[in-house]
Coordinates of C-alpha atoms in Angstrom, one line a residue:
M1 CA 0.4 -5.5 21.7
T2 CA 1.6 -3.8 18.3
K3 CA -1.0 -2.2 15.5
V4 CA 1.6 -3.3 13.4
K5 CA 2.4 -6.9 11.8
L6 CA 5.7 -7.2 10.5
T7 CA 6.6 -10.4 8.1
K8 CA 10.2 -10.8 7.4
C9 CA 11.4 -11.6 3.8
P10 CA 13.6 -14.2 2.7
I11 CA 16.9 -11.7 2.9
E12 CA 17.7 -11.0 6.0
G13 CA 16.8 -7.5 7.5
L14 CA 14.0 -6.9 4.5
A15 CA 10.9 -6.8 6.3
I16 CA 7.0 -5.9 5.1
L17 CA 5.2 -3.8 7.5
E18 CA 1.3 -3.7 7.4
P19 CA -0.7 -0.9 9.8
T20 CA -3.9 -2.0 11.3
V21 CA -6.3 -0.5 9.1
Y22 CA -9.3 1.2 10.8
G23 CA -12.6 1.8 8.1
D24 CA -16.1 2.9 8.2
E25 CA -18.5 4.4 5.8
R26 CA -16.5 7.6 6.0
G27 CA -13.2 6.0 5.0
Y28 CA -10.2 5.0 7.1
F29 CA -7.4 5.7 9.7
F30 CA -4.4 3.9 10.4
E31 CA -1.0 5.1 12.0
A32 CA 1.6 5.0 9.6
Y33 CA 4.2 5.8 11.2
N34 CA 5.1 5.2 15.1
K35 CA 8.0 4.9 16.1
F36 CA 7.1 3.2 19.8
E37 CA 5.2 0.8 17.5
L38 CA 8.4 -0.2 15.7
Q39 CA 10.6 -0.2 18.5
E40 CA 8.5 -3.2 19.7
L41 CA 8.9 -4.5 16.7
G42 CA 12.9 -4.5 17.1
I43 CA 13.1 -1.7 14.8
D44 CA 15.0 1.3 16.2
L45 CA 15.6 4.0 13.7
D46 CA 16.1 7.2 14.0
F47 CA 14.3 8.8 10.4
V48 CA 15.3 12.4 9.4
Q49 CA 14.2 12.7 6.2
D50 CA 10.9 11.9 4.5
N51 CA 11.5 11.7 0.3
Q52 CA 8.2 11.9 -1.9
S53 CA 7.8 11.5 -5.8
K54 CA 5.2 11.4 -8.2
S55 CA 5.4 9.4 -11.7
K56 CA 3.7 8.0 -14.3
K57 CA 3.3 4.1 -15.1
G58 CA 6.6 2.4 -16.6
V59 CA 9.0 4.8 -15.0
L60 CA 11.6 2.9 -13.3
R61 CA 13.4 5.1 -10.5
G62 CA 16.9 2.9 -9.3
L63 CA 18.5 0.8 -8.5
H64 CA 19.7 3.9 -6.0
F65 CA 22.1 3.6 -2.8
Q66 CA 24.9 5.6 -1.3
N67 CA 28.7 5.1 -0.8
T68 CA 29.5 6.2 2.8
Y69 CA 25.9 7.8 4.2
S70 CA 24.4 4.3 3.5
Q71 CA 20.4 4.8 4.3
S72 CA 17.7 2.8 5.7
K73 CA 14.1 3.2 4.1
L74 CA 10.7 2.9 4.9
V75 CA 9.1 3.2 2.0
R76 CA 5.0 3.2 1.3
V77 CA 2.1 4.1 -1.7
L78 CA 0.1 6.6 -0.9
K79 CA -1.2 6.8 -4.4
G80 CA -1.6 4.0 -6.9
E81 CA 0.6 0.9 -7.4
V82 CA 4.5 0.2 -7.7
F83 CA 6.9 -2.9 -7.3
D84 CA 9.3 -2.6 -4.7
V85 CA 12.9 -4.0 -5.3
A86 CA 15.8 -4.3 -2.5
V87 CA 19.5 -6.4 -3.6
D88 CA 21.5 -7.1 -1.3
L89 CA 24.8 -5.4 -1.2
R90 CA 26.4 -6.3 2.4
Q91 CA 29.8 -7.8 0.8
N92 CA 29.6 -10.4 4.2
S93 CA 26.1 -11.3 3.9
D94 CA 25.0 -14.9 2.6
T95 CA 22.4 -13.4 0.1
F96 CA 25.1 -10.9 -1.3
G97 CA 23.6 -9.7 -4.6
D98 CA 20.1 -11.6 -4.2
W99 CA 16.7 -8.9 -4.6
Y100 CA 13.7 -9.3 -3.1
G101 CA 10.6 -7.5 -4.6
V102 CA 7.0 -6.7 -3.3
V103 CA 4.1 -4.2 -4.5
L104 CA 3.5 -1.6 -2.5
S105 CA 0.1 0.2 -3.3
E106 CA -2.9 2.3 -1.7
E107 CA -4.8 -0.4 -1.6
N108 CA -2.7 -2.8 0.6
K109 CA -0.8 0.0 2.3
K110 CA 1.7 -2.0 2.8
Q111 CA 5.3 -0.5 4.0
F112 CA 8.7 -2.0 2.7
L113 CA 11.4 -1.9 5.3
V114 CA 15.2 -1.9 3.3
P115 CA 18.2 -1.5 5.9
K116 CA 21.0 -0.2 5.0
G117 CA 23.3 -2.2 2.7
F118 CA 20.6 -2.4 0.0
A119 CA 20.2 -0.8 -3.2
H120 CA 16.8 0.3 -4.0
G121 CA 14.4 1.0 -6.9
F122 CA 10.7 0.8 -7.5
L123 CA 8.6 0.5 -11.2
V124 CA 5.4 2.2 -11.5
L125 CA 2.8 -0.2 -12.5
S126 CA -0.4 2.2 -11.8
E127 CA -1.1 4.7 -14.3
E128 CA 0.4 7.1 -11.8
A129 CA 1.6 6.7 -8.1
V130 CA 3.1 8.8 -5.6
F131 CA 5.8 7.6 -3.7
S132 CA 6.9 8.1 0.2
Y133 CA 9.8 6.9 1.7
K134 CA 11.6 7.9 5.3
C135 CA 15.6 7.3 5.4
D136 CA 17.6 7.5 8.6
E137 CA 20.4 9.3 7.1
F138 CA 20.3 12.9 4.9
Y139 CA 20.7 12.9 1.1
H140 CA 24.4 13.6 -0.3
P141 CA 24.5 13.7 -3.5
E142 CA 28.4 13.5 -4.4
D143 CA 27.9 10.1 -2.3
E144 CA 25.5 8.5 -4.6
N145 CA 25.7 5.1 -6.5
G146 CA 23.7 2.7 -8.7
I147 CA 23.5 -0.4 -10.1
I148 CA 21.8 -0.5 -13.9
W149 CA 18.2 -1.9 -13.3
N150 CA 18.2 -4.6 -16.2
D151 CA 21.7 -6.2 -14.8
P152 CA 21.8 -9.4 -16.6
E153 CA 23.8 -10.7 -13.4
L154 CA 21.0 -9.5 -11.1
K155 CA 17.8 -10.8 -12.8
I156 CA 15.4 -9.1 -11.7
V157 CA 12.0 -9.8 -13.3
W158 CA 10.0 -6.7 -13.3
P159 CA 6.6 -7.0 -14.2
I160 CA 6.2 -4.8 -17.3
D161 CA 7.3 -5.2 -20.6
D162 CA 11.1 -3.8 -21.0
L163 CA 9.6 -1.5 -24.3
D164 CA 7.0 -0.2 -21.6
I165 CA 9.6 0.9 -19.0
F166 CA 10.7 4.5 -18.7
V167 CA 14.1 5.5 -17.0
S168 CA 16.1 8.6 -16.3
Q169 CA 19.2 9.5 -18.3
K170 CA 21.4 9.0 -15.3
D171 CA 19.6 5.9 -14.1
Q172 CA 20.7 4.8 -18.0
E173 CA 24.2 5.1 -17.1
L174 CA 24.4 3.2 -14.0
K175 CA 27.2 0.3 -13.3
S176 CA 26.7 -3.2 -14.0
F177 CA 26.8 -5.4 -10.3
K178 CA 29.8 -6.8 -12.2
E179 CA 31.5 -3.4 -11.8
Y180 CA 30.0 -2.2 -8.9
R181 CA 32.1 -6.1 -7.4
Q182 CA 35.2 -5.2 -9.2
S183 CA 35.2 -1.8 -7.4
L184 CA 35.2 -3.3 -4.2
D185 CA 37.8 -6.0 -5.3
I186 CA 35.7 -9.0 -4.4

């Protein structure tokens, strides 16, 4: 029997993973990643790279993806709290262009499985957050792409007022979802 609870999201392929946490007066323990546990749940990914970032409140990173070297990601928060979002970019999907968001935190210990074919981003809700993610493909800087976080067509509801959101210059220059679709000729 697996020690991880899997909850499927409304968009096919996305899932929330919740580990069994063992706690007592000393603190807690849980397995953050166990390949065999995930395989029992039907998730068979070969993760090749772990990434970690630290950000202050209001920082929004994303919405990122790689064109040719698409990545599946298993993301979680080590410290603080974020609102994590995935946008379906799979052209043949019934949910193409739909998004799903979930709060990930140090407290809830949830992990978000974002498969290949999705743009991904997160917004820091706490004073500071340390964000960690496993990828099943290496980062290729020449292959990176993205969609602007506040795209009017996607209509993502970020849980912080726009005036309090900090976005890098690079992420401010990402294309719109319409421009992305046009680049695909759809």
